[in-house]
Tab-separated table of C-alpha atoms in Angstrom:
chain	number	residue	atom	x	y	z
A	1	MET	CA	-12.282	12.701	3.248
A	2	SER	CA	-10.376	12.249	0.361
A	3	GLN	CA	-7.339	15.133	-0.834
A	4	SER	CA	-5.175	15.070	-3.158
A	5	ALA	CA	-3.185	18.289	-2.948
A	6	THR	CA	0.328	18.294	-1.055
A	7	SER	CA	-0.880	20.075	1.710
A	8	ILE	CA	-3.120	17.866	2.804
A	9	ARG	CA	-4.672	16.836	6.399
A	10	LEU	CA	-2.688	14.288	8.079
A	11	GLN	CA	-5.881	13.010	9.903
A	12	ALA	CA	-9.567	14.228	11.184
A	13	PRO	CA	-10.097	14.910	14.461
A	14	LYS	CA	-11.278	11.074	15.384
A	15	LEU	CA	-10.898	7.968	13.354
A	16	GLU	CA	-14.157	7.481	11.598
A	17	ALA	CA	-16.878	5.729	14.525
A	18	LYS	CA	-17.854	2.683	13.133
A	19	GLN	CA	-14.151	1.798	12.033
A	20	ARG	CA	-13.063	2.805	15.661
A	21	MET	CA	-15.391	0.178	16.795
A	22	ALA	CA	-14.697	-2.525	14.523
A	23	ALA	CA	-10.326	-1.767	15.444
A	24	LYS	CA	-11.318	-2.237	18.894
A	25	LEU	CA	-13.305	-5.383	18.652
A	26	LEU	CA	-10.618	-6.945	16.602
A	27	THR	CA	-7.607	-5.809	18.905
A	28	LEU	CA	-8.986	-7.028	22.380
A	29	ALA	CA	-6.533	-10.133	21.472
A	30	PRO	CA	-3.061	-9.013	21.630
A	31	LEU	CA	-2.668	-10.245	17.783
A	32	HIS	CA	1.188	-9.810	18.013
A	33	LYS	CA	1.281	-12.832	20.348
A	34	LEU	CA	0.361	-15.349	17.809
A	35	PRO	CA	2.591	-17.363	15.929
A	36	PRO	CA	2.398	-16.608	12.239
A	37	LYS	CA	0.555	-19.478	10.914
A	38	ALA	CA	-2.438	-18.561	13.905
A	39	PHE	CA	-2.460	-14.971	12.682
A	40	ARG	CA	-2.757	-16.224	9.174
A	41	HIS	CA	-5.765	-17.707	10.360
A	42	VAL	CA	-7.376	-15.201	11.697
A	43	TYR	CA	-6.717	-12.427	9.025
A	44	SER	CA	-8.548	-14.826	6.651
A	45	THR	CA	-11.256	-15.550	9.027
A	46	MET	CA	-11.598	-11.436	9.569
A	47	ASP	CA	-12.038	-10.853	5.583
A	48	ARG	CA	-14.634	-13.549	4.847
A	49	LEU	CA	-16.848	-12.041	7.463
A	50	LEU	CA	-16.252	-8.355	7.634
A	51	GLY	CA	-14.736	-7.752	4.033
A	52	LEU	CA	-16.134	-7.143	0.525
A	53	SER	CA	-19.196	-9.534	-1.044
A	54	LYS	CA	-18.120	-11.848	-4.004
A	55	ILE	CA	-18.246	-10.230	-7.346
A	56	GLU	CA	-18.731	-12.789	-10.336
A	57	MET	CA	-15.789	-12.106	-13.074
A	58	ALA	CA	-16.411	-12.854	-16.826
A	59	LYS	CA	-13.113	-15.415	-15.919
A	60	VAL	CA	-10.931	-16.715	-13.281
A	61	ILE	CA	-7.957	-18.583	-13.944
A	62	ASP	CA	-5.679	-20.141	-11.290
A	63	SER	CA	-2.134	-20.875	-12.187
A	64	SER	CA	1.017	-22.492	-10.772
A	65	ILE	CA	4.323	-20.608	-12.062
A	66	PRO	CA	8.522	-21.889	-10.940
A	67	VAL	CA	10.670	-19.701	-9.113
A	68	THR	CA	14.403	-20.090	-8.940
A	69	THR	CA	14.910	-18.137	-6.122
A	70	HIS	CA	15.195	-20.730	-3.592
A	71	THR	CA	18.675	-22.817	-3.689
A	72	ASP	CA	17.855	-25.969	-1.595
A	73	LYS	CA	14.920	-27.035	-3.929
A	74	GLU	CA	12.803	-26.169	-6.784
A	75	SER	CA	9.454	-24.300	-5.824
A	76	SER	CA	6.073	-22.710	-7.726
A	77	ILE	CA	3.743	-20.373	-6.302
A	78	LYS	CA	0.613	-19.806	-7.963
A	79	LEU	CA	-1.097	-16.685	-9.450
A	80	ARG	CA	-4.733	-15.958	-10.156
A	81	ALA	CA	-5.884	-14.090	-12.836
A	82	TYR	CA	-9.093	-11.954	-12.989
A	83	TYR	CA	-10.806	-10.721	-15.893
A	84	PRO	CA	-13.767	-8.592	-15.704
A	85	VAL	CA	-14.423	-8.744	-19.705
A	86	PHE	CA	-13.867	-12.166	-21.551
A	87	GLU	CA	-14.906	-12.598	-24.968
A	88	GLN	CA	-13.493	-15.808	-27.004
A	89	LYS	CA	-13.837	-16.380	-30.177
A	90	ILE	CA	-14.428	-20.156	-30.831
A	91	ASP	CA	-13.180	-20.240	-34.377
A	92	ALA	CA	-10.703	-17.848	-34.438
A	93	ASP	CA	-9.019	-19.240	-31.205
A	94	LEU	CA	-9.159	-14.966	-30.014
A	95	VAL	CA	-9.944	-13.615	-26.715
A	96	LYS	CA	-10.901	-10.003	-25.829
A	97	THR	CA	-9.895	-8.800	-22.542
A	98	ALA	CA	-9.688	-5.525	-20.583
A	99	GLN	CA	-7.049	-3.458	-22.419
A	100	LYS	CA	-4.569	-3.167	-19.136
A	101	THR	CA	-3.433	-5.433	-16.349
A	102	LEU	CA	-2.341	-5.081	-12.810
A	103	VAL	CA	-0.013	-7.292	-11.334
A	104	TYR	CA	-1.038	-7.330	-7.501
A	105	PHE	CA	0.873	-8.335	-4.451
A	106	HIS	CA	-1.518	-8.514	-1.139
A	107	GLY	CA	-0.689	-6.982	1.741
A	108	GLY	CA	0.078	-8.572	5.051
A	109	GLY	CA	3.636	-7.417	6.142
A	110	CYS	CA	5.563	-10.146	4.494
A	111	VAL	CA	4.047	-12.566	6.772
A	112	ILE	CA	0.267	-12.889	6.494
A	113	GLY	CA	-2.303	-12.488	3.582
A	114	SER	CA	-2.656	-15.006	0.489
A	115	LEU	CA	-4.527	-14.807	-2.665
A	116	ASN	CA	-7.883	-15.780	-0.805
A	117	THR	CA	-7.407	-13.141	2.148
A	118	HIS	CA	-7.581	-10.661	-1.412
A	119	ASP	CA	-9.686	-12.509	-3.665
A	120	ARG	CA	-12.434	-10.541	-3.066
A	121	PHE	CA	-10.240	-6.726	-2.965
A	122	CYS	CA	-8.946	-8.330	-6.302
A	123	ARG	CA	-12.531	-8.897	-8.285
A	124	TYR	CA	-13.348	-5.201	-6.791
A	125	LEU	CA	-10.394	-4.076	-8.553
A	126	ALA	CA	-10.947	-5.866	-11.434
A	127	LYS	CA	-14.603	-4.861	-12.092
A	128	HIS	CA	-14.528	-1.241	-10.891
A	129	GLY	CA	-11.110	-0.329	-12.440
A	130	ASN	CA	-12.010	-1.877	-15.391
A	131	MET	CA	-8.818	-3.822	-15.616
A	132	ASN	CA	-7.249	-7.535	-15.589
A	133	VAL	CA	-6.029	-8.090	-12.224
A	134	ILE	CA	-3.283	-10.843	-11.757
A	135	ALA	CA	-2.390	-11.613	-7.954
A	136	VAL	CA	0.804	-13.425	-6.978
A	137	ASP	CA	1.185	-15.872	-3.980
A	138	TYR	CA	4.486	-14.615	-2.926
A	139	ARG	CA	6.034	-17.056	-0.254
A	140	LEU	CA	6.000	-15.824	2.816
A	141	ALA	CA	8.107	-15.196	6.176
A	142	PRO	CA	9.110	-16.399	8.790
A	143	GLU	CA	9.650	-19.424	6.569
A	144	TYR	CA	11.061	-17.503	3.425
A	145	LYS	CA	12.941	-14.134	4.615
A	146	PHE	CA	14.486	-11.638	3.115
A	147	PRO	CA	14.574	-10.933	0.265
A	148	THR	CA	12.571	-14.257	-1.012
A	149	PRO	CA	9.650	-12.160	-1.035
A	150	ILE	CA	11.124	-9.921	-3.231
A	151	CYS	CA	12.694	-12.336	-5.910
A	152	ASP	CA	9.016	-14.531	-5.632
A	153	ALA	CA	7.899	-10.624	-6.605
A	154	ILE	CA	10.104	-10.332	-9.602
A	155	ASP	CA	9.880	-13.814	-11.095
A	156	ALA	CA	6.050	-13.279	-11.204
A	157	TRP	CA	6.676	-10.005	-12.693
A	158	ASN	CA	8.963	-11.394	-15.554
A	159	TYR	CA	7.029	-14.635	-15.764
A	160	ILE	CA	3.707	-12.783	-16.277
A	161	ASN	CA	5.572	-10.308	-19.137
A	162	ASP	CA	7.319	-13.409	-20.978
A	163	HIS	CA	3.986	-15.230	-21.383
A	164	HIS	CA	1.822	-12.631	-22.180
A	165	GLN	CA	0.246	-13.783	-24.929
A	166	GLU	CA	-0.846	-16.816	-22.889
A	167	LEU	CA	-2.559	-14.448	-20.458
A	168	HIS	CA	-4.257	-12.684	-23.419
A	169	ILE	CA	-2.963	-9.150	-21.936
A	170	GLN	CA	-1.032	-6.926	-23.875
A	171	ALA	CA	2.729	-6.080	-22.971
A	172	GLU	CA	2.869	-2.732	-22.892
A	173	HIS	CA	-0.246	-1.844	-20.908
A	174	ILE	CA	0.726	-4.033	-17.522
A	175	GLY	CA	1.342	-1.873	-14.098
A	176	VAL	CA	1.951	-3.447	-10.401
A	177	GLY	CA	0.814	-2.730	-7.407
A	178	GLY	CA	-0.361	-3.818	-3.788
A	179	ASP	CA	-1.506	-2.476	-0.599
A	180	SER	CA	1.034	-2.081	2.520
A	181	ALA	CA	3.761	-4.957	2.005
A	182	GLY	CA	2.613	-5.700	-1.259
A	183	ALA	CA	2.659	-1.968	-2.266
A	184	TYR	CA	6.469	-2.343	-0.764
A	185	LEU	CA	6.891	-5.096	-3.229
A	186	ALA	CA	5.359	-3.289	-6.317
A	187	CYS	CA	7.685	-0.547	-5.786
A	188	ILE	CA	10.471	-2.290	-5.815
A	189	ILE	CA	9.727	-3.650	-9.683
A	190	GLY	CA	10.297	0.041	-10.746
A	191	LEU	CA	13.715	0.487	-9.015
A	192	LYS	CA	15.589	-1.356	-11.316
A	193	GLN	CA	18.812	-0.361	-9.699
A	194	LEU	CA	17.868	-2.057	-6.023
A	195	GLN	CA	18.022	-5.514	-7.700
A	196	SER	CA	21.382	-6.067	-8.859
A	197	ALA	CA	22.447	-8.173	-5.897
A	198	LEU	CA	19.244	-10.246	-6.276
A	199	PRO	CA	18.995	-13.609	-8.599
A	200	SER	CA	16.420	-11.962	-10.988
A	201	ILE	CA	15.815	-8.327	-12.093
A	202	ALA	CA	12.475	-6.786	-13.676
A	203	ILE	CA	12.829	-7.239	-17.275
A	204	ALA	CA	10.159	-4.436	-17.987
A	205	LYS	CA	9.341	-1.102	-16.679
A	206	PRO	CA	5.485	-1.462	-15.094
A	207	ALA	CA	3.152	1.049	-16.920
A	208	PHE	CA	2.382	2.394	-13.775
A	209	GLN	CA	2.683	1.702	-9.903
A	210	PHE	CA	-0.669	1.100	-7.781
A	211	LEU	CA	0.726	1.764	-3.930
A	212	ILE	CA	-2.330	1.222	-1.161
A	213	TYR	CA	-0.985	2.969	2.049
A	214	PRO	CA	2.771	1.382	1.293
A	215	MET	CA	5.279	-0.015	3.649
A	216	LEU	CA	8.435	2.331	2.599
A	217	ASP	CA	10.527	2.638	5.985
A	218	LEU	CA	11.046	-0.181	8.474
A	219	GLN	CA	13.461	2.184	10.293
A	220	GLY	CA	10.005	3.123	12.220
A	221	LEU	CA	11.331	6.852	12.819
A	222	THR	CA	8.116	8.780	12.151
A	223	GLU	CA	5.460	10.665	14.139
A	224	SER	CA	2.870	8.372	12.650
A	225	TYR	CA	4.713	5.162	13.447
A	226	ARG	CA	5.465	6.299	16.569
A	227	GLY	CA	2.061	7.726	17.777
A	228	PHE	CA	-0.397	4.883	16.474
A	229	ASN	CA	-0.113	1.846	19.057
A	230	LYS	CA	-3.692	1.012	19.990
A	231	GLN	CA	-6.981	-0.362	18.822
A	232	LEU	CA	-6.391	-0.002	14.942
A	233	LEU	CA	-5.733	-2.572	12.932
A	234	LEU	CA	-2.139	-2.031	12.576
A	235	THR	CA	0.184	-0.662	14.989
A	236	ARG	CA	3.578	0.338	15.814
A	237	THR	CA	3.658	-3.319	17.495
A	238	LEU	CA	2.091	-5.475	14.849
A	239	VAL	CA	4.586	-3.185	12.874
A	240	ASP	CA	7.206	-4.395	14.543
A	241	TYR	CA	5.878	-8.049	14.615
A	242	PHE	CA	5.945	-7.772	10.799
A	243	ARG	CA	9.772	-6.897	10.787
A	244	GLY	CA	10.882	-9.074	12.761
A	245	HIS	CA	9.555	-12.199	11.356
A	246	TYR	CA	10.411	-10.784	7.756
A	247	LEU	CA	14.077	-9.408	8.036
A	248	ASN	CA	17.054	-11.930	9.138
A	249	SER	CA	18.696	-9.179	11.153
A	250	LEU	CA	17.280	-5.652	12.425
A	251	ASN	CA	20.525	-4.482	10.797
A	252	GLU	CA	18.751	-4.978	7.334
A	253	ILE	CA	16.135	-2.250	8.203
A	254	ALA	CA	18.463	0.598	6.712
A	255	LEU	CA	18.762	-1.354	3.367
A	256	PRO	CA	16.995	0.760	0.354
A	257	LEU	CA	15.978	-3.094	-0.757
A	258	ALA	CA	13.675	-3.297	2.854
A	259	SER	CA	13.447	0.499	2.900
A	260	PRO	CA	12.797	1.663	-0.702
A	261	LEU	CA	12.367	5.506	1.129
A	262	LEU	CA	15.887	5.440	1.382
A	263	THR	CA	16.932	4.872	-2.386
A	264	ASP	CA	18.757	7.630	-3.320
A	265	ASP	CA	17.207	7.595	-6.913
A	266	ILE	CA	13.766	7.300	-7.661
A	267	SER	CA	13.652	8.651	-11.108
A	268	ASP	CA	13.068	5.332	-12.984
A	269	SER	CA	9.660	4.938	-11.223
A	270	PRO	CA	6.586	4.557	-13.542
A	271	ASN	CA	3.283	7.021	-13.555
A	272	THR	CA	2.160	6.542	-9.629
A	273	TYR	CA	-1.244	6.335	-7.613
A	274	ILE	CA	-0.458	6.454	-3.559
A	275	LEU	CA	-2.734	6.124	-0.929
A	276	THR	CA	-1.903	7.111	2.262
A	277	LEU	CA	-4.303	7.234	5.506
A	278	GLY	CA	-4.587	9.531	8.584
A	279	TYR	CA	-4.768	6.737	11.126
A	280	ASP	CA	-1.849	4.235	9.565
A	281	PRO	CA	1.893	4.132	11.496
A	282	LEU	CA	2.809	3.924	7.507
A	283	ARG	CA	1.452	7.429	6.745
A	284	ASP	CA	4.193	9.538	7.102
A	285	ASP	CA	6.752	7.573	4.683
A	286	GLY	CA	3.983	7.480	2.401
A	287	ILE	CA	3.279	10.672	2.166
A	288	ALA	CA	7.227	11.637	2.155
A	289	TYR	CA	7.506	8.780	-0.851
A	290	ALA	CA	4.418	10.524	-2.753
A	291	ASN	CA	5.969	14.428	-2.446
A	292	ARG	CA	9.469	12.587	-3.697
A	293	LEU	CA	8.077	11.034	-6.658
A	294	LYS	CA	6.183	14.580	-7.489
A	295	GLN	CA	9.738	16.472	-6.756
A	296	THR	CA	11.645	14.267	-9.323
A	297	GLY	CA	8.672	14.866	-11.848
A	298	ILE	CA	7.018	11.198	-11.452
A	299	SER	CA	3.194	12.078	-12.504
A	300	THR	CA	1.565	11.200	-9.247
A	301	HIS	CA	-1.741	10.998	-7.853
A	302	HIS	CA	-2.043	11.566	-4.182
A	303	GLN	CA	-4.789	10.281	-2.427
A	304	HIS	CA	-5.252	10.925	1.192
A	305	PHE	CA	-8.219	9.681	3.653
A	306	ASP	CA	-7.174	10.993	6.657
A	307	ASP	CA	-10.863	9.273	8.432
A	308	CYS	CA	-9.384	6.071	7.975
A	309	MET	CA	-7.138	3.161	8.841
A	310	HIS	CA	-4.666	0.929	7.474
A	311	GLY	CA	-6.384	-2.317	6.386
A	312	PHE	CA	-9.739	-0.606	5.672
A	313	ILE	CA	-10.417	-2.492	2.771
A	314	SER	CA	-10.844	-5.798	4.877
A	315	ILE	CA	-13.653	-4.238	6.443
A	316	THR	CA	-16.263	-2.705	4.183
A	317	LYS	CA	-19.177	-4.648	5.940
A	318	THR	CA	-18.243	-2.551	8.963
A	319	SER	CA	-18.870	0.997	7.499
A	320	ALA	CA	-20.298	3.104	4.984
A	321	ARG	CA	-17.605	5.040	5.137
A	322	THR	CA	-14.709	2.022	4.313
A	323	MET	CA	-16.704	1.195	1.287
A	324	GLN	CA	-16.776	4.713	0.106
A	325	ALA	CA	-13.284	4.101	0.297
A	326	THR	CA	-12.841	1.415	-1.265
A	327	HIS	CA	-14.675	2.845	-4.308
A	328	ALA	CA	-12.714	5.172	-4.500
A	329	THR	CA	-9.400	3.372	-4.482
A	330	ALA	CA	-10.970	1.149	-7.550
A	331	MET	CA	-11.801	4.423	-9.262
A	332	ALA	CA	-8.065	5.848	-9.061
A	333	LEU	CA	-7.499	2.572	-10.843
A	334	ASN	CA	-9.448	3.046	-13.484
A	335	ARG	CA	-8.342	6.197	-13.882
A	336	PHE	CA	-5.191	4.486	-15.544
A	337	ASN	CA	-7.192	3.734	-18.226
A	338	SER	CA	-7.269	7.189	-19.585
A	339	LEU	CA	-3.757	7.331	-19.800
């Protein structure tokens, strides 16, 4: 069930049956006991076997960009640009692409996930959202702890804006988004006041932000955080696992840069889509953030699927409901084309 009103039903009486069965099977092994490298492999395998089918794009371009935030050596991260339309005039050397672009950060608690785990979802968003999508392969914890993933996200955002002509996109129509931890990184791009202590600061305000079940408060104080801790793709125990690997110390959990819900002023946020789910430890924080955006006067489309669980975009082969919810999410992205 999809709802966008402020007074939403928090959850259906039961998680949709096929999602419940998939979660039960996928969590037979205690994932929180895996080392991150092994967990990354499991996550990639799950998405490959149970996720979306691959959609062909008009053009897909892989590239590497330098990042300046790791002081001990020069490094780089990868970008992958998806173009649903790519019409080239050879003589004039002109390229026509979709009008708007989404810079996308994958989920995974800043510990797991990659360009490949979200490749098919980004293709789906590009096609059905009728938008160019540029995915960012930011560096992961525990190898690169807080705030390195944030710094990588800002460096990638600035690079894309600085090189918009080479990327065949329009500078005034670039938005930012992601799922879970990726949505956390995305919302920080639009909160410039949080970036003052970082090596890089976002050089442009996003035209919009697209936040899929965002990770917004690492304190874990909500009813949904306390209540969801078994037979789900994301549980309280797994949030704690990601938090422990991402942060240098639990003393950082109350920093607004780690928990953006604690930010005093979010009035600079761009027009926003935010998705929350009935069966998700992050649910209550996402709803609170959506309400704050609305109260601040930010144009906000809040969609809530009360019968879905966190991570449903990676198990679309398991149920018709997850496929329906994924399509509804892509259609929400498409709405930004008319704004």
